[in-house]
Short mmCIF file of C-alpha atoms in Angstrom, two decimals:
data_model
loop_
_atom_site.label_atom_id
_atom_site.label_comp_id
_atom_site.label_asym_id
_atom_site.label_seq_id
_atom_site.Cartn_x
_atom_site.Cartn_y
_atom_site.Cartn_z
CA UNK A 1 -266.81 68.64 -75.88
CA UNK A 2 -267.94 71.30 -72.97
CA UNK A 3 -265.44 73.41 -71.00
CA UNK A 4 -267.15 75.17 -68.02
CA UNK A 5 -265.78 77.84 -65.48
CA UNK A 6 -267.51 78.34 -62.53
CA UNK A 7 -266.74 82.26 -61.44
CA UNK A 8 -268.47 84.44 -59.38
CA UNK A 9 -271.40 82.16 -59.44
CA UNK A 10 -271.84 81.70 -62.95
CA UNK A 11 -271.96 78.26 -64.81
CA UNK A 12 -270.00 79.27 -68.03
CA UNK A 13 -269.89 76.47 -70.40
CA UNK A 14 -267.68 76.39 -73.75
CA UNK A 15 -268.56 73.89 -76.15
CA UNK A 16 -266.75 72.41 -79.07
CA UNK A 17 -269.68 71.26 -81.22
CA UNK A 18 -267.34 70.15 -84.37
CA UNK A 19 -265.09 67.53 -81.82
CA UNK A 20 -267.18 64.88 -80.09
CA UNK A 21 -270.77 65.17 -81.38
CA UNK A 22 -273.67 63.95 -79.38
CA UNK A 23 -272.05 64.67 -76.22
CA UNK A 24 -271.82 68.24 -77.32
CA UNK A 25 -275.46 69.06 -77.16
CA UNK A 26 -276.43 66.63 -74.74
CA UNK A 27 -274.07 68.71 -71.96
CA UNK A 28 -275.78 72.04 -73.13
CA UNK A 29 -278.89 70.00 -72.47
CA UNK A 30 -277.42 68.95 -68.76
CA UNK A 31 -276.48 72.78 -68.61
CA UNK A 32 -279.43 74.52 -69.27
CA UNK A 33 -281.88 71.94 -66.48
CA UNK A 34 -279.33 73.34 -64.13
CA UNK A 35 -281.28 76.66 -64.60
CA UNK A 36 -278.27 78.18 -64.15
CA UNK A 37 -276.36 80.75 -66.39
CA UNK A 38 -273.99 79.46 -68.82
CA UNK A 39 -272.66 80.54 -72.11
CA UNK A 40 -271.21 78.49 -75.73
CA UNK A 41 -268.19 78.79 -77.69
CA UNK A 42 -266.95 77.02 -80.32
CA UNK A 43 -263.72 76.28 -82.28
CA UNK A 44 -263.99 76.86 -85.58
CA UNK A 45 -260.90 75.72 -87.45
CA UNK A 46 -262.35 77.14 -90.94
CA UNK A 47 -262.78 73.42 -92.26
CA UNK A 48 -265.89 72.78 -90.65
CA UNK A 49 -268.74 70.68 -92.90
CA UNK A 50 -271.42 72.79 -93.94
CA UNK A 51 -273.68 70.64 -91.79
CA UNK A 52 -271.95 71.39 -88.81
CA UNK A 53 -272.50 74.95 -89.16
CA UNK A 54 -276.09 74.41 -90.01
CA UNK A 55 -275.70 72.34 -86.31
CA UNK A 56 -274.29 75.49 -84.97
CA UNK A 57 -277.56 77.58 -86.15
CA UNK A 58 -279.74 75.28 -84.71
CA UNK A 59 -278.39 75.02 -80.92
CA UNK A 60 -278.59 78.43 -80.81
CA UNK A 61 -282.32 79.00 -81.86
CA UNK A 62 -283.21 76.03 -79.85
CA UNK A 63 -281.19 77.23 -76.71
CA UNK A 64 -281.93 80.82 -77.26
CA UNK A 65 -278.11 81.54 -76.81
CA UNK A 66 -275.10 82.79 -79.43
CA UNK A 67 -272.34 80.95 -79.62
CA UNK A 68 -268.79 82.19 -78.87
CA UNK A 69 -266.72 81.59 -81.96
CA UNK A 70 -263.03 81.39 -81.50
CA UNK A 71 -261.27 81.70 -84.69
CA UNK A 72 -257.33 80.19 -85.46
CA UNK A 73 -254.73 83.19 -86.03
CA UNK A 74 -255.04 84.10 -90.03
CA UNK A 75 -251.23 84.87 -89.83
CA UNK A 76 -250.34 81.30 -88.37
CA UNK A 77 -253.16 79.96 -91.09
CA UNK A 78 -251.69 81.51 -93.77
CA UNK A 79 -247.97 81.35 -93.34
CA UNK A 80 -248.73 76.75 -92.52
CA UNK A 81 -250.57 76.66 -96.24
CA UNK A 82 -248.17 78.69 -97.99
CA UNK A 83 -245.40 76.63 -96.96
CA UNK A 84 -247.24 72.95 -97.02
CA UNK A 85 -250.43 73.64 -99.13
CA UNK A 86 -253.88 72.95 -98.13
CA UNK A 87 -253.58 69.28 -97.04
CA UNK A 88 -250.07 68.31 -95.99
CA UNK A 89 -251.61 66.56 -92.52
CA UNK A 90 -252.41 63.68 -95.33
CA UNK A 91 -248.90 63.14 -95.99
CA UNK A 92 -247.11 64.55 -92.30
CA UNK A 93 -249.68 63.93 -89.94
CA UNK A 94 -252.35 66.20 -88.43
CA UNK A 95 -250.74 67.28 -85.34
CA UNK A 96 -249.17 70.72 -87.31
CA UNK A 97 -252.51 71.51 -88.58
CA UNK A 98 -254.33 70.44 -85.66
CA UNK A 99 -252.14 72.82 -82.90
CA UNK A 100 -252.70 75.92 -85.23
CA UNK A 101 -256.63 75.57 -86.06
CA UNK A 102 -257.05 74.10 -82.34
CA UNK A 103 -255.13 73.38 -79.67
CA UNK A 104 -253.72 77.78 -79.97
CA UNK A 105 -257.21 79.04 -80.02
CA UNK A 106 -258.03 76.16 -77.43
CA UNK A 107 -255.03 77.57 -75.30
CA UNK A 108 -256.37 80.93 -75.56
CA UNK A 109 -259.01 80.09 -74.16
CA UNK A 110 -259.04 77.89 -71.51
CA UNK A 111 -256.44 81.29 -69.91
CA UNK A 112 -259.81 82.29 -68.91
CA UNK A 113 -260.97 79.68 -67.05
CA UNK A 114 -260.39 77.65 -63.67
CA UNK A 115 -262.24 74.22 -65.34
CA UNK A 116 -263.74 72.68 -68.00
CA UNK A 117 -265.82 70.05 -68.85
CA UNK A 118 -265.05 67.78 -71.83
CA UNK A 119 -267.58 65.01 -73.24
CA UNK A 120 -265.18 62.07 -74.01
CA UNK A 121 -266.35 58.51 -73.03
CA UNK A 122 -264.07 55.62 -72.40
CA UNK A 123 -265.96 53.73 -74.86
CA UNK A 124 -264.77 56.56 -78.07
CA UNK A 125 -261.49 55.15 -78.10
CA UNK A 126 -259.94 52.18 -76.56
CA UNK A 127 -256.38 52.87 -77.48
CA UNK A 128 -256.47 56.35 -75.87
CA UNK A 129 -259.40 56.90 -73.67
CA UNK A 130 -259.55 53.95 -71.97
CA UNK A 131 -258.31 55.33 -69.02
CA UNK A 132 -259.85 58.57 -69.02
CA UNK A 133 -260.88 59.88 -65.14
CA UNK A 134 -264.12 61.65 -64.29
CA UNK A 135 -261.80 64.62 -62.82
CA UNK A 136 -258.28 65.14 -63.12
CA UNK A 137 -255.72 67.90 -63.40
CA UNK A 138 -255.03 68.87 -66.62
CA UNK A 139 -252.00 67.83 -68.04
CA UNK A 140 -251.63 69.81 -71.23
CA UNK A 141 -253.37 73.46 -70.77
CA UNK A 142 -253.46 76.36 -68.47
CA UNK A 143 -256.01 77.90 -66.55
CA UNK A 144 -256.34 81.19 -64.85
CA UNK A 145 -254.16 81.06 -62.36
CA UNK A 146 -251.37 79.65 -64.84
CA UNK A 147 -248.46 76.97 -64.16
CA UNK A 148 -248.98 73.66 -64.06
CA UNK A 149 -252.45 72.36 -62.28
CA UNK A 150 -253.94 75.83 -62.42
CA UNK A 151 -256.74 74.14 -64.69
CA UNK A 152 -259.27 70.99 -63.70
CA UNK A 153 -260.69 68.48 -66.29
CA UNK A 154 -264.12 67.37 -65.84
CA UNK A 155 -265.10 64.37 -67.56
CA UNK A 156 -268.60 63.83 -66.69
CA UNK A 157 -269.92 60.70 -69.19
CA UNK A 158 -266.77 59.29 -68.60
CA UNK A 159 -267.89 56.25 -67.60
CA UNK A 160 -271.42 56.73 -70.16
CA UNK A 161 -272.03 54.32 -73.66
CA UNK A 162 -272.86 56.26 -76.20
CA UNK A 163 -276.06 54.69 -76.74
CA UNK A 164 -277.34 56.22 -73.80
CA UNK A 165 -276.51 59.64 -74.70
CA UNK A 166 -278.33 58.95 -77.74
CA UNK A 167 -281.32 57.83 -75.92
CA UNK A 168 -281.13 61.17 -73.57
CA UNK A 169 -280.94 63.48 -76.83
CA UNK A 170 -284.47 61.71 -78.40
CA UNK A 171 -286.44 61.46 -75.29
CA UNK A 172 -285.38 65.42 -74.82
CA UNK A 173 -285.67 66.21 -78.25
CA UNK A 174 -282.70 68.39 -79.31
CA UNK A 175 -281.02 69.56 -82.16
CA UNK A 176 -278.48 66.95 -83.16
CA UNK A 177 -275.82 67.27 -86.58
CA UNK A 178 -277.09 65.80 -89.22
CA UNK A 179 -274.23 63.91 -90.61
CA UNK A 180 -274.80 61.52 -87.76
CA UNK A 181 -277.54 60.42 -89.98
CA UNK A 182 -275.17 59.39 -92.62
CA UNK A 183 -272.58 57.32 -90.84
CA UNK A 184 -270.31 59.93 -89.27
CA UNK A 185 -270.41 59.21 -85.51
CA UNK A 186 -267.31 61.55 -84.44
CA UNK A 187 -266.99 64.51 -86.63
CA UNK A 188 -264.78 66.50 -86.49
CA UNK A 189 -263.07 68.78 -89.54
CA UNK A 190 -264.22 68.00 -93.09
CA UNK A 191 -261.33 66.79 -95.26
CA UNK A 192 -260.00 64.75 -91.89
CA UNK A 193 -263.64 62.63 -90.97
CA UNK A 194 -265.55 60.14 -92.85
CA UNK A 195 -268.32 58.37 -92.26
CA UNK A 196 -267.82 54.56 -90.36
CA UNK A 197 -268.88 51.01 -91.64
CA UNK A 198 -271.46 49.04 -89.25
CA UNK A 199 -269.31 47.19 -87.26
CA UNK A 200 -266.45 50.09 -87.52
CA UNK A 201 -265.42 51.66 -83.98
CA UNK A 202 -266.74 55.21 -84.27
CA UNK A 203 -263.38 56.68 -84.25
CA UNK A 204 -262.04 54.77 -87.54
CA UNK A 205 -263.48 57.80 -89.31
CA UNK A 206 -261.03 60.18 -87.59
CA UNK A 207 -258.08 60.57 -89.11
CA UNK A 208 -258.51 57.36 -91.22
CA UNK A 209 -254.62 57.26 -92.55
CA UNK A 210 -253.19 56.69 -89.44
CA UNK A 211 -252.56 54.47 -86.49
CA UNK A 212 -255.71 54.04 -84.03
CA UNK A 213 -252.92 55.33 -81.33
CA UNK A 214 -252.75 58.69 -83.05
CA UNK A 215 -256.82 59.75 -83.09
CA UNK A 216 -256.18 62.62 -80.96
CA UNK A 217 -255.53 66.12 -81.91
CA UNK A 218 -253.73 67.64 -79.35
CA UNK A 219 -256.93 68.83 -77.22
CA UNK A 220 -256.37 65.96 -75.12
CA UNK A 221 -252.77 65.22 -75.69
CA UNK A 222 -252.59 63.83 -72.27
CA UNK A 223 -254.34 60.40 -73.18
CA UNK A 224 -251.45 59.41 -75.21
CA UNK A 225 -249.07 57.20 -74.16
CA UNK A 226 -245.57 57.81 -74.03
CA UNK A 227 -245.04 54.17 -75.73
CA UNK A 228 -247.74 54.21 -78.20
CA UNK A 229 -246.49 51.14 -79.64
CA UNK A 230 -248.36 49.03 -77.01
CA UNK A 231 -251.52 50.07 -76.90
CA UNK A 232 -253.78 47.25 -75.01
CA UNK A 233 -257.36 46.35 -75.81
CA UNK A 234 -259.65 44.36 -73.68
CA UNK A 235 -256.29 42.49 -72.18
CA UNK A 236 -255.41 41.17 -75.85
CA UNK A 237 -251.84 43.04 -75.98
CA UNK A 238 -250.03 39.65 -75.37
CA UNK A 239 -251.92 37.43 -77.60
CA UNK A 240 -251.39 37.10 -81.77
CA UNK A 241 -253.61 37.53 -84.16
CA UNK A 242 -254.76 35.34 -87.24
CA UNK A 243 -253.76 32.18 -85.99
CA UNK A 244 -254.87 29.36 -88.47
CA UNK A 245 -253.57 26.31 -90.32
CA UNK A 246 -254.03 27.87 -93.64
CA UNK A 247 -252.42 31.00 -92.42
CA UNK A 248 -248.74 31.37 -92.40
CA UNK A 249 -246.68 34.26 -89.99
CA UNK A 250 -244.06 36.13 -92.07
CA UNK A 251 -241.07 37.11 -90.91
CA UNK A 252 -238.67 40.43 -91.66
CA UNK A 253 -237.06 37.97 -94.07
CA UNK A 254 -240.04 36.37 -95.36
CA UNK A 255 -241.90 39.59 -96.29
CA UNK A 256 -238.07 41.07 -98.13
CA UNK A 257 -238.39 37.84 -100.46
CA UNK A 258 -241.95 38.53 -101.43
CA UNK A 259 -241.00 41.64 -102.34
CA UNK A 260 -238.38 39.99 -104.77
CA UNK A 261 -240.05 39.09 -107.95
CA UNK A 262 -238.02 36.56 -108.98
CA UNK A 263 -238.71 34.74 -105.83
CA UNK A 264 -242.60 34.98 -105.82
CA UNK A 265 -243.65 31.59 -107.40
CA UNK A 266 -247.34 32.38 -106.74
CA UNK A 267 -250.09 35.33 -105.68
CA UNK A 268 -249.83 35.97 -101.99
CA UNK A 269 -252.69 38.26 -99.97
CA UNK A 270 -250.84 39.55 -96.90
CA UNK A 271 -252.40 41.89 -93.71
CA UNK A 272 -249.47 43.58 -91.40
CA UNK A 273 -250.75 44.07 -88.06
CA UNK A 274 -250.52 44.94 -84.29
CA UNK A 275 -251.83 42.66 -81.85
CA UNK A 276 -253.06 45.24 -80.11
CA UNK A 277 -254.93 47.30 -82.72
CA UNK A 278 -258.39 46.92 -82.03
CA UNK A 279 -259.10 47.24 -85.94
CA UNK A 280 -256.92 44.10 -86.40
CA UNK A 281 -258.83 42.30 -83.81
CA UNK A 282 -262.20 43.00 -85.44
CA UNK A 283 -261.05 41.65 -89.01
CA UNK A 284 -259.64 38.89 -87.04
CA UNK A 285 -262.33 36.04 -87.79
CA UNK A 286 -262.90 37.40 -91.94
CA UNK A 287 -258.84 37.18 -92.40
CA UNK A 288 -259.40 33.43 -90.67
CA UNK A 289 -262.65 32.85 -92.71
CA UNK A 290 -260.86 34.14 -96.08
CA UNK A 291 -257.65 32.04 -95.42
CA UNK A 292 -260.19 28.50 -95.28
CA UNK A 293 -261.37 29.31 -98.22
CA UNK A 294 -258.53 30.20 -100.61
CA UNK A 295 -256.83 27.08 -99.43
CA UNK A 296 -255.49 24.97 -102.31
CA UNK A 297 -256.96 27.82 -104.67
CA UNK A 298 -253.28 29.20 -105.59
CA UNK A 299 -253.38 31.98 -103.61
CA UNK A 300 -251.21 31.88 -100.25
CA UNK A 301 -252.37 34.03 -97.25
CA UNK A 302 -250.06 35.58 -94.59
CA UNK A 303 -249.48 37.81 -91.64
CA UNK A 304 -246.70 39.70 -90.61
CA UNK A 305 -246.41 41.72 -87.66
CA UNK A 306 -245.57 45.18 -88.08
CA UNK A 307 -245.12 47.10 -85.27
CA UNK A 308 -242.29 47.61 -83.02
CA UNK A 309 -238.70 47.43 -84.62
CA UNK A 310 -240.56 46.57 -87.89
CA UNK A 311 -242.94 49.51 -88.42
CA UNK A 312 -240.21 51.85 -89.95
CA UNK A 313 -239.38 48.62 -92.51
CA UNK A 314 -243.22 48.28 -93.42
CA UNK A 315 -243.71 52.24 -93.57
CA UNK A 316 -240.87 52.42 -96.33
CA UNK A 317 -241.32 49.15 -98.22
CA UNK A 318 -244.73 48.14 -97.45
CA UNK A 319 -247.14 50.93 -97.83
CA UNK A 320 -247.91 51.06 -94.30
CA UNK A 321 -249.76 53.95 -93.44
CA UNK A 322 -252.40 52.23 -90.49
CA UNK A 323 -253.33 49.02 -89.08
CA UNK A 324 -254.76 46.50 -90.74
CA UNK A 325 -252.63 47.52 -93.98
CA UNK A 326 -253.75 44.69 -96.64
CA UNK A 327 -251.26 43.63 -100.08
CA UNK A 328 -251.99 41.73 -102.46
CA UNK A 329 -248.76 40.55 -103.80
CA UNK A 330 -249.22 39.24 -107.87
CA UNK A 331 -247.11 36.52 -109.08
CA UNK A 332 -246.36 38.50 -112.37
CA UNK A 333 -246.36 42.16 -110.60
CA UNK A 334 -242.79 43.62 -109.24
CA UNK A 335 -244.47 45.92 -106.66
CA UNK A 336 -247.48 44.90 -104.24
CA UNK A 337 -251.00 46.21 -104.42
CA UNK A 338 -253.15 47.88 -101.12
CA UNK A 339 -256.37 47.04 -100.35
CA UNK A 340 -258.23 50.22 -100.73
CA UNK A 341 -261.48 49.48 -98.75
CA UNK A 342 -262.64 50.04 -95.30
CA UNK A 343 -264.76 47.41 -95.83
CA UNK A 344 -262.79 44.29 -93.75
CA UNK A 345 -265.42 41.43 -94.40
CA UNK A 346 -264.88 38.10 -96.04
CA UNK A 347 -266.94 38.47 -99.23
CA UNK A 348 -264.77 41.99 -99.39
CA UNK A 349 -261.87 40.44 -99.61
CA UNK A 350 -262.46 37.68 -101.41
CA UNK A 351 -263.76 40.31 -104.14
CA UNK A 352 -260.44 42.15 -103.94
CA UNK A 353 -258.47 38.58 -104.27
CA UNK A 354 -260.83 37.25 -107.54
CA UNK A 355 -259.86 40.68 -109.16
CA UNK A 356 -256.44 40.64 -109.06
CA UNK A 357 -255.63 36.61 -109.08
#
């Protein structure tokens, strides 16, 4: 992502090249055929991949420029590990961790400035750029002037697919990072991005343990809704999900008695969903596909919906942690086993099923 003031005549652009990825470079691109002045910064939050800061080495020999590092406060650092250890965003989200090696240095800066320009597409994220404007007021930060609307939010690929940014960096020929060759689309810091799946939305690999509503970190805390719950997808909000003969829909009830051992008279694979999680929707046809085929095998298949007034019930007894969360419930086992994989395809699944059965 880019921020840019425009003071006294100079184009000052400030770049996070660890957030969005392509966009990053391909706005210092759009920057420098301006011909006009501009300077870099980054955020680094100190758990960078090496290959990012081998990215940051090789903007600024390409571009000629040095690259304004803004660092989180050590004391702030220091005092969050100490009294959650090194990864506690795994097991209380990222937001803490996020707001101290971000969104404070981020706040810092942006003090400084009357605008800035971010790179995030509509396309990134469905569930919370989907609405994104070209320009708006900024709803979260400050700018010079301070107060409310004292800062402007410039969204210029808005409205771009990613594939033609991609097509603008080769035909220009820039520096690009070089875990985008191995799968990571959106990176951002190390022990918090993995690389995606063909067929995986590019910001699965964000934040992986949580809900596809929560993929922000606080820099743009104004996409968010206030009801997260509900988060629509190509109109699909009011429609189920896995809707089959050999498929049957759990309910609260249903799901506490297959939890009961004594009541489990055979194996049951089970997926608890949103209808409006775009992950859910793209395993839709496998779940289907998987269903057909362990019919009159043994092996029930079922759905249960898990959002809303249910979520906190699946959090605590189900092992929910994102949607799709997949069990496998034995019929000799007193406690259900997760699907570990990313991997949401039919053969997948079936593999998980034959192993367990």
């Amino acid at each position: 992502m880019i921020l840019a003031s425009f003071a006294n005549g100079e184009l000052l652009l400030v770049l996070f090249l660890f957030c969005s990825g392509a966009e990053d470079v391909a706005l210092i691109e759009y920057a420098k055929l301006t011909g006009r002045p501009f300077r870099v910064f980054s955020l680094d939050t100190g758990r960078l991949n090496p290959e990012t800061y081998q990215f940051f080495d090789a903007v600024e020999k390409h571009y000629g420029i040095r690259i304004e590092y803004m660092f989180p406060d050590a004391v702030e650092v220091q005092a969050l590990v100490r009294s959650k250890g090194l990864f506690s965003f795994y097991e209380d989200g990222h937001q803490e961790c996020c707001r101290v090696r971000k969104v404070r240095p981020l706040r810092r800066a942006l003090k400084g400035l009357r605008a800035w320009i971010t790179g995030q597409r509509k396309d990134q994220s469905p569930g919370t750029r989907s609405e994104v404007p070209v320009v708006q007021v900024d709803p979260v930060f400050e700018g010079l002037e301070g107060g409310a609307g004292s800062l402007i939010k410039w969204n210029p690929v808005a409205n771009v697919d990613g594939g033609d940014i991609w097509k603008f960096l080769r035909a220009m020929e820039v520096p690009v990072n070089s875990l985008h060759s191995q799968g990571y689309v959106s990176i951002g810091c190390e022990p918090c991005t993995r690389a995606v799946l063909p067929g995986q939305h590019e910001r699965e690999g964000r934040w992986w343990w949580e809900d596809a509503k929560a993929k922000e970190c606080g820099l743009h805390k104004g996409n968010l809704k206030q009801d997260a719950q509900e988060v629509p997808v190509n109109g699909t909000a009011n429609r189920d999900l896995f809707e089959g003969k050999n498929l049957v829909a759990l309910s609260r009830n249903g799901m506490e008695n297959l939890l009961k051992l004594e009541k489990r008279e055979e194996p049951w694979i089970v997926v608890l969903y949103a209808p409006w999680c775009q992950f859910c929707q793209g395993m839709e046809s496998s779940y289907v596909e998987l269903a057909e085929k362990l019919a009159g095998s043994g092996v029930k298949v079922g759905k249960f919906q898990a959002d809303g007034e249910q979520k906190e019930f699946a959090k605590q007894e189900l092992q929910l942690g994102s949607f799709p969360t997949i069990l496998f419930f034995p019929k000799h086992s007193s406690r259900p086993i997760k699907y570990p994989s990313e991997q949401r395809d039919v053969d997948s699944l079936m593999a998980f099923v034959n192993a367990l059965r």
